[in-house]
Tab-separated table of C-alpha atoms and ligand atoms in Angstrom:
chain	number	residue	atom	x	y	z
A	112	UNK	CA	-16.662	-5.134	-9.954
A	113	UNK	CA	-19.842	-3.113	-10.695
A	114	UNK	CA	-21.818	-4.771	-8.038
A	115	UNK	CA	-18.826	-3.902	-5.641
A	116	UNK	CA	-19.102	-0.164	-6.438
A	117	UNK	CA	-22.605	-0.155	-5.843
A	118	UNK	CA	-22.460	-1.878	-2.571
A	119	UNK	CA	-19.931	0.975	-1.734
A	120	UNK	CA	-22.341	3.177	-2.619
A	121	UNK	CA	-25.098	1.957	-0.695
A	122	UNK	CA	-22.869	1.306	2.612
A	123	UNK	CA	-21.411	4.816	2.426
A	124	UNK	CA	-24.235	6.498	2.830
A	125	UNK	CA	-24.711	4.936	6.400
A	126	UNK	CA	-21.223	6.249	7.366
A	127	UNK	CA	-20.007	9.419	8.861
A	128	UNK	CA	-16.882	8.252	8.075
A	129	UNK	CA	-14.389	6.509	5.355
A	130	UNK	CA	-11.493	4.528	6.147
A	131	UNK	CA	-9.193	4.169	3.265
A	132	UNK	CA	-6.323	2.214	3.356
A	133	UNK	CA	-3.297	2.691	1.115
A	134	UNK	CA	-0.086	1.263	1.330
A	135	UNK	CA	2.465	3.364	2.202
A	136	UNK	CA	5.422	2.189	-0.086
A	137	UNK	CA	2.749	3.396	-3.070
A	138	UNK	CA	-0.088	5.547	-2.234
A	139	UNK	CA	-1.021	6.583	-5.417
A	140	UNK	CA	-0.590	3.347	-7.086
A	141	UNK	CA	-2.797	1.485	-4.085
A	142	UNK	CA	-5.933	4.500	-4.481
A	143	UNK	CA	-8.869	3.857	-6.342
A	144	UNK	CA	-9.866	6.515	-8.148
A	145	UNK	CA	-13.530	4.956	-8.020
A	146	UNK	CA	-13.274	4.725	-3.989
A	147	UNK	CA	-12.568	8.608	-3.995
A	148	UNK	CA	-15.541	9.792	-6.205
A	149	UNK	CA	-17.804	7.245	-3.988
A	150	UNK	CA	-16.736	8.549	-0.939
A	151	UNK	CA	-16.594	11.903	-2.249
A	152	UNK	CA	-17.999	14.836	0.578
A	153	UNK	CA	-17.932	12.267	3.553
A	154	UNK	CA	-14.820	12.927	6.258
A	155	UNK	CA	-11.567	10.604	5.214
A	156	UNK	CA	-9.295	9.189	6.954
A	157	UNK	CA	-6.900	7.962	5.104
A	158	UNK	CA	-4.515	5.155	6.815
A	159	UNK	CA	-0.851	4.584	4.974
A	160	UNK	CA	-0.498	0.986	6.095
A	161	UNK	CA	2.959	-1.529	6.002
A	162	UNK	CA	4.417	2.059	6.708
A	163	UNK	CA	7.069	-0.296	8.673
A	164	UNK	CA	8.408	-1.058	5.015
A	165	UNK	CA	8.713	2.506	3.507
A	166	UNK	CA	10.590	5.024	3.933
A	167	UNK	CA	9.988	7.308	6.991
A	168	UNK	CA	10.832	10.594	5.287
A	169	UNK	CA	8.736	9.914	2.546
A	170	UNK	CA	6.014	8.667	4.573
A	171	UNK	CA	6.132	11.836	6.259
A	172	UNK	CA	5.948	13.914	2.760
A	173	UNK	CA	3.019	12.238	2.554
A	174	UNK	CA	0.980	12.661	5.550
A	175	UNK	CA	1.718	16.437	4.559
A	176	UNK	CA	0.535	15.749	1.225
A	177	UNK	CA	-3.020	14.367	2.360
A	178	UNK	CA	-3.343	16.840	5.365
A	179	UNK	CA	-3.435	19.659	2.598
A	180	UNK	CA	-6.209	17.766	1.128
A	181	UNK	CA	-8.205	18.288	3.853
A	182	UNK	CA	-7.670	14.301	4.677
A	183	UNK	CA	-7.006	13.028	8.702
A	184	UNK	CA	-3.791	10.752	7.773
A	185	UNK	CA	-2.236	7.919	10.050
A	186	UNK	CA	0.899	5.945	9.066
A	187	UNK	CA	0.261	2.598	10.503
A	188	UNK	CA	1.350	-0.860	10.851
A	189	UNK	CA	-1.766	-2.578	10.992
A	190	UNK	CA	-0.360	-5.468	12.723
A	191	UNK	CA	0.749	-3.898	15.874
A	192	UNK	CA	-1.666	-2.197	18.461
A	193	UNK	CA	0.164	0.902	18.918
A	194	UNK	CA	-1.052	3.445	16.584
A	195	UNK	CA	-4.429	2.855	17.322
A	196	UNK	CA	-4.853	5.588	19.807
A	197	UNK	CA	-4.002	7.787	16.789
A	198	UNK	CA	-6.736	6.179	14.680
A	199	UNK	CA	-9.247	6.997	17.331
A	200	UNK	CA	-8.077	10.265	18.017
A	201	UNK	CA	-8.361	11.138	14.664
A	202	UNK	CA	-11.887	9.787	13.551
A	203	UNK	CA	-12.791	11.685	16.659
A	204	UNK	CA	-11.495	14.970	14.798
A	205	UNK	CA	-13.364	14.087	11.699
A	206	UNK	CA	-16.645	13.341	13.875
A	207	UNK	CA	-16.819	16.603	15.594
A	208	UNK	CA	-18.152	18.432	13.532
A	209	UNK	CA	-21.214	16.286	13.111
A	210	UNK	CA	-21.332	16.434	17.101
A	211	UNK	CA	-21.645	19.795	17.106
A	212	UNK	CA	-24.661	19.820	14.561
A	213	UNK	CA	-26.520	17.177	16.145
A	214	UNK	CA	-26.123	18.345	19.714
A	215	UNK	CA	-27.084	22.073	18.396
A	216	UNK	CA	-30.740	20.203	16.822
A	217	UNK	CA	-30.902	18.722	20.551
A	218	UNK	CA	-30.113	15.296	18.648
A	219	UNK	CA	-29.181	12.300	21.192
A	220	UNK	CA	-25.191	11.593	20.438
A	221	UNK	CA	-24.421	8.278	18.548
A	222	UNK	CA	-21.498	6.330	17.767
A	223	UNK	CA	-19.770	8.026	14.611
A	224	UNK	CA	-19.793	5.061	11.910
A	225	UNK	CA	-17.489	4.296	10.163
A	226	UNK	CA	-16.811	1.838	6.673
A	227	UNK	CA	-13.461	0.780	6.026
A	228	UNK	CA	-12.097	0.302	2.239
A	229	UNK	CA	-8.927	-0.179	-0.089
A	230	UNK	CA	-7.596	-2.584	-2.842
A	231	UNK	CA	-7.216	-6.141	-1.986
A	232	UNK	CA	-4.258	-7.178	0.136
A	233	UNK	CA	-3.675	-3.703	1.152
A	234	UNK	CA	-4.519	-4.454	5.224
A	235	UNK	CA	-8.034	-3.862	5.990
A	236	UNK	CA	-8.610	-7.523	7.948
A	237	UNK	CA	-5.619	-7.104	9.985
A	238	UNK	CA	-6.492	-3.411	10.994
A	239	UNK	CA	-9.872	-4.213	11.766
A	240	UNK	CA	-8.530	-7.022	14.112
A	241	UNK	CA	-6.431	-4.729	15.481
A	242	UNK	CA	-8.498	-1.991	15.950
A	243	UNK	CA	-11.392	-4.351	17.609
A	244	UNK	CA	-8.698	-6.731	19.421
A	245	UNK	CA	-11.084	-6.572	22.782
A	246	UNK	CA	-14.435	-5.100	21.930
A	247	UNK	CA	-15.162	-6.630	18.445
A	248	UNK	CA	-18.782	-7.835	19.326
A	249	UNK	CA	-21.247	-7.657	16.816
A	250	UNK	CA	-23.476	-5.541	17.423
A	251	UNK	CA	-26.204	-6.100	15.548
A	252	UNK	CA	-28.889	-4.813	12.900
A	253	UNK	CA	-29.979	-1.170	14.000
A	254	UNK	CA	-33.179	0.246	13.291
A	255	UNK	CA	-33.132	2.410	9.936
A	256	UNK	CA	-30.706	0.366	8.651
A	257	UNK	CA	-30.398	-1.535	5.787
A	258	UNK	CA	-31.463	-5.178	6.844
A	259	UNK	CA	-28.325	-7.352	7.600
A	260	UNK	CA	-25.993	-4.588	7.930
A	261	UNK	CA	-23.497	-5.517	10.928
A	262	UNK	CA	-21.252	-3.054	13.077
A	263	UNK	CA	-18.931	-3.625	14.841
A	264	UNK	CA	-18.732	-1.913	18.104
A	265	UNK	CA	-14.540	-0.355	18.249
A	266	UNK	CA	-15.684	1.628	21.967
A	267	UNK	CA	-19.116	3.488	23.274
A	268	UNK	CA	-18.492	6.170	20.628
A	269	UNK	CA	-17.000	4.530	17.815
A	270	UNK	CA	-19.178	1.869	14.792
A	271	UNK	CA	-17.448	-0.048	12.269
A	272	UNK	CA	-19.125	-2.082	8.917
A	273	UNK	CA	-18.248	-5.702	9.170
A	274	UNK	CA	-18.123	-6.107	5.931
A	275	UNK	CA	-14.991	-3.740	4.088
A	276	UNK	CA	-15.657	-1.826	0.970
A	277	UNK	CA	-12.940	-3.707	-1.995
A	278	UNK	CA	-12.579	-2.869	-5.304
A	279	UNK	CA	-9.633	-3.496	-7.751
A	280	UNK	CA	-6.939	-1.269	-8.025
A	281	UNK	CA	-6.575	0.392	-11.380
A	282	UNK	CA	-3.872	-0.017	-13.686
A	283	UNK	CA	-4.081	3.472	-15.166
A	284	UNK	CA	-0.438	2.947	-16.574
A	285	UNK	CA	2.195	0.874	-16.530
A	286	UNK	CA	3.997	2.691	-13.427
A	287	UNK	CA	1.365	1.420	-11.557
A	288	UNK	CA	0.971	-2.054	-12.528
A	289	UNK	CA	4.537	-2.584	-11.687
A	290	UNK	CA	4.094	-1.184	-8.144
A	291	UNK	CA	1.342	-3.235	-7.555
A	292	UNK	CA	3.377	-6.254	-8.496
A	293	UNK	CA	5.802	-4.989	-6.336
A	294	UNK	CA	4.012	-4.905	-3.221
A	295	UNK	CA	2.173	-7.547	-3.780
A	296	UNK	CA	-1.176	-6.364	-4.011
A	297	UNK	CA	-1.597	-7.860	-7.515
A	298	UNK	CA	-0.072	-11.740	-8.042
A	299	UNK	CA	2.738	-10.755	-9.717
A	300	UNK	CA	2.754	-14.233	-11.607
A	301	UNK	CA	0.349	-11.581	-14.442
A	302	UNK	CA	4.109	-9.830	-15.419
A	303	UNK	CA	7.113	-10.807	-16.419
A	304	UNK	CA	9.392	-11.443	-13.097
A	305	UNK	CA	12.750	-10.056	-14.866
A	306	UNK	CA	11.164	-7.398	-16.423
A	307	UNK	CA	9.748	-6.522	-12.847
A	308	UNK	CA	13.217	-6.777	-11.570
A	309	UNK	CA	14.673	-4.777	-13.628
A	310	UNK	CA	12.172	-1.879	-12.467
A	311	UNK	CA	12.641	-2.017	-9.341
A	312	UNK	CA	16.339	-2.063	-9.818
A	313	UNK	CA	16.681	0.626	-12.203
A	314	UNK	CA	14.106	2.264	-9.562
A	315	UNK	CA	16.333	1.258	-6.790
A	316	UNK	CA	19.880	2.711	-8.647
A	317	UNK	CA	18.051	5.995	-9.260
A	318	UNK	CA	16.680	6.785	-5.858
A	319	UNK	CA	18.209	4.740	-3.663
A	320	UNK	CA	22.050	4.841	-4.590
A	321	UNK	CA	24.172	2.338	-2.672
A	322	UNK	CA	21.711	0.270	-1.232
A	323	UNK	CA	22.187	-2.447	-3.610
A	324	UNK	CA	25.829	-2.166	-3.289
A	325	UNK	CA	25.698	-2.825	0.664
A	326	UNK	CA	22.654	-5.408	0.376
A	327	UNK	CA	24.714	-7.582	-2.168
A	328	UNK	CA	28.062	-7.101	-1.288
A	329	UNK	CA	28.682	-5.612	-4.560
A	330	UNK	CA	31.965	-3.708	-4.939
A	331	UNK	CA	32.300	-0.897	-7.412
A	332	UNK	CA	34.727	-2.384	-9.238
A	333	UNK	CA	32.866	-5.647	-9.590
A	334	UNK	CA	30.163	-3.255	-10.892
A	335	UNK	CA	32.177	-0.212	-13.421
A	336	UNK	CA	33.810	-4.060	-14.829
A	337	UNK	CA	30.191	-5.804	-15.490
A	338	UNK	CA	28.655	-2.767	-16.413
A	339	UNK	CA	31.702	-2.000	-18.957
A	340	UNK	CA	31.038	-5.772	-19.992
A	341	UNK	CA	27.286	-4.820	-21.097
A	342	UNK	CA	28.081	-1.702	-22.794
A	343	UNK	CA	30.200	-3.440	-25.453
A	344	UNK	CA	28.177	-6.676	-25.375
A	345	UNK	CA	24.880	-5.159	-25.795
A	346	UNK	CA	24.176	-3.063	-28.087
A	347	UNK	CA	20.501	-3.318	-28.510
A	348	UNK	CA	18.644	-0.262	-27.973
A	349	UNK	CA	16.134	0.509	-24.724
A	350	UNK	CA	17.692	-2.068	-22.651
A	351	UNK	CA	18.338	-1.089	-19.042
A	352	UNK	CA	22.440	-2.284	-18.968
A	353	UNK	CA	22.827	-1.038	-15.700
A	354	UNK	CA	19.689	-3.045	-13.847
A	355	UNK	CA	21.269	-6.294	-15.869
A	356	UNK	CA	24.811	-5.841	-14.389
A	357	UNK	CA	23.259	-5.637	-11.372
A	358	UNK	CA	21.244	-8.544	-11.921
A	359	UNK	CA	23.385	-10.941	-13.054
A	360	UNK	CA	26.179	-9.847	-10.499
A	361	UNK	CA	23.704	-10.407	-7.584
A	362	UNK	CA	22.888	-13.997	-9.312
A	363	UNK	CA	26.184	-14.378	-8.966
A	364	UNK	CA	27.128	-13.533	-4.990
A	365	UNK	CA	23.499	-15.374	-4.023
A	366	UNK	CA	24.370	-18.509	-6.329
A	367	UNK	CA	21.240	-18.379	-8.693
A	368	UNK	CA	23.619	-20.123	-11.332
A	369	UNK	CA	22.378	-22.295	-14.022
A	370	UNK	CA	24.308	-25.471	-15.610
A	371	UNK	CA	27.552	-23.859	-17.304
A	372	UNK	CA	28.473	-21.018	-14.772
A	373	UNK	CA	25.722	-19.224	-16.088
A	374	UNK	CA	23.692	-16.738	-14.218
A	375	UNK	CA	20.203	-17.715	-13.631
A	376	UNK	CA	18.169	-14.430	-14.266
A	377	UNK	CA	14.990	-15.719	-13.405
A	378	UNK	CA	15.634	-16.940	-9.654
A	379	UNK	CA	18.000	-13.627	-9.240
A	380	UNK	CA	14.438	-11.590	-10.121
A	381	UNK	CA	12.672	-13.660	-7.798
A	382	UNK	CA	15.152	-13.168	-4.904
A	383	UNK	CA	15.439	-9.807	-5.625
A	384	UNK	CA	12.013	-8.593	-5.577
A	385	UNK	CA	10.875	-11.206	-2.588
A	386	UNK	CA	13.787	-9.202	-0.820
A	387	UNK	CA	12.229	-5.969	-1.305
A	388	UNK	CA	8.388	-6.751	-1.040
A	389	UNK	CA	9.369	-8.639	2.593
A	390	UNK	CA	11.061	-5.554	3.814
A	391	UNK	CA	14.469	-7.423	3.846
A	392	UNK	CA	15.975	-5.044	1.156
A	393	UNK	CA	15.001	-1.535	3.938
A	394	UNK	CA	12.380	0.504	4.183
A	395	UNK	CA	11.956	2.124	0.511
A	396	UNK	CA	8.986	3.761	-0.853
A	397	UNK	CA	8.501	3.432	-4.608
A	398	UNK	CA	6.288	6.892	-4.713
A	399	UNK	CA	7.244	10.408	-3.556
A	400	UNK	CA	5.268	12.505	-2.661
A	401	UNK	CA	6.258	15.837	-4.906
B	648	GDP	N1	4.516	-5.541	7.134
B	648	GDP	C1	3.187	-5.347	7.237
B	648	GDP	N2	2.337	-6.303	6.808
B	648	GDP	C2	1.021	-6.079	6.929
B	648	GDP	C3	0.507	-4.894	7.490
B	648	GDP	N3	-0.851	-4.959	7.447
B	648	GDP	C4	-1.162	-6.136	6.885
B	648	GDP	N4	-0.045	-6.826	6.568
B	648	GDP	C5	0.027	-8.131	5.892
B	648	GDP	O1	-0.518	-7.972	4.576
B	648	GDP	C6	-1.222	-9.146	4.179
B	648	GDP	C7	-2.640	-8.787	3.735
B	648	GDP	O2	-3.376	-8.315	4.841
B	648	GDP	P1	-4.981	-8.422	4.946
B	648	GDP	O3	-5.376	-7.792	6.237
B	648	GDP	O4	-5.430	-9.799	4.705
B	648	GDP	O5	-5.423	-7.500	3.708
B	648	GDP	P2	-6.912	-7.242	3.130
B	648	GDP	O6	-7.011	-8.055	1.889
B	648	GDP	O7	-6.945	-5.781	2.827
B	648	GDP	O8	-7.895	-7.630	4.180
B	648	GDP	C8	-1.171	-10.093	5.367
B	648	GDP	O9	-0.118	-11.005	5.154
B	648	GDP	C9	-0.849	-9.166	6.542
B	648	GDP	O10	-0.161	-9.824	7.581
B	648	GDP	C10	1.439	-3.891	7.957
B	648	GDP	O11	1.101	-2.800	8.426
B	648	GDP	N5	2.756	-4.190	7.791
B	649	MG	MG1	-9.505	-9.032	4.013
């Protein structure tokens, strides 16, 4: 981890400017705090990736969000070629400036350069293929330039770092460590996978209403009776009744039943939360921007 941050350090001082990927269901949960104070002063672009599975309008909050910053933002899907006009377009912004100096000190232009980072899993291969699809040849060590350093040549004006900038997200609470089960940028195999569920489903009830409802084929009836059902039954404090009832009733319709007409929690949670982090569940974004 350490020797990660310090190659971050070292690589970002060859770099005009700094690519960070976040995913756009989570943005805060998916930024490194340690990326930010690295890259801290440089131009950012920051790129809300698997924007296909969250939720436009929030998405949108967002981009506003960072743009106040003083950030270039792009809501991508790093898999598909088509927003990568916008990428360019927008590291051009964040390179102007630097134009400007260097052609006012009679400086010969070069390619703005640019180093790519963000948590494992979050995109940064597939963007880079996507970005480079048909010019992605190495191009070389350049004079000045820390020995074996590679770019990779994006067009005439444009450098990338071969080699992406990772480092760990950080579980600053436990908010965060759920989302990052979630989405599965951490293996989610480190949490309980009911006690995930139930997150995301109280998450889901709260922000969300309905969409359970319609994904399960869950009528409210089914769902006043089971919830009415948990009230008397349970009577232990802090759990979440509502997430069970809506956990064992989907157990129920998708046939996650154990020997004795029992509902099998465990494959429900799995089901439940593969739905969501596939994109099968909607587009839903488990941060808002306020
Ligand atoms: N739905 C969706 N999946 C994506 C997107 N970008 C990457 N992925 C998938 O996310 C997974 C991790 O991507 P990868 O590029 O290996 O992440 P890296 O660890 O940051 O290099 C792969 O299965 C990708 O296909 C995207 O924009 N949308
Ligand atoms: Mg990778």
């Amino acid at each position: 981890m350490a020797k990660a941050r310090r190659a971050m350090e070292r690589d970002v001082k060859l770099v005009d400017v700094v690519i960070e990927l976040l995913d756009a269901r989570a943005p805060l949960s998916t930024e490194n705090p340690d990326i930010r104070r690295i890259t801290k002063g440089k131009k950012r672009l920051i790129l809300l990736n698997k924007s296909d599975l969250a939720d436009k309008g929030v998405t949108s909050a967002w981009i506003k969000r960072f743009k106040a910053e003083g950030c270039e933002v792009v809501a991508l899907d790093a898999r598909s070629n088509s927003s990568m006009g916008l990428v360019k377009e927008a590291i051009g912004r964040l390179a102007e400036e630097k134009r400007a100096r260097d052609r006012e000190k009679g400086i010969k232009e070069r390619a703005v350069r640019a180093l790519i980072c963000g948590i494992p899993n979050v995109g940064k291969s597939t963007f880079i293929n996507s970005l480079c699809k048909r010019a992605s040849a190495k191009t070389g060590d350049k004079p000045g330039v820390t020995k074996g350093t590679q770019w990779l040549k994006v067009s005439a004006e444009f450098e990338l770092l071969d080699t992406p900038g990772v480092l760990w997200p950080k579980f600053d609470d436990e908010r965060t460590g759920t989302n990052l089960a979630l989405i599965g940028a951490v293996n989610e195999e480190i949490l309980n996978k009911e006690e995930l569920c139930i997150e995301l489903l109280d998450y889901l009830i709260k922000n969300y209403p309905g969409l359970l409802d319609e994904r399960y084929v869950l009528s409210e009836t089914e769902i006043h009776e089971k919830l009415a059902e948990y009230e008397t039954k349970v009577t232990a404090l802090g759990v979440n009744k509502r997430a069970l009832a809506y956990m064992e009733l989907t157990a129920k319709k998708r046939g996650c039943i154990k020997k004795g007409a029992e509902a099998d929690f465990e494959r429900a949670a799995k089901l439940i939360t593969d739905d969501f982090k596939t994109g099968r569940m909607g587009r839903i974004s488990l941060e808002k921007a306020e």
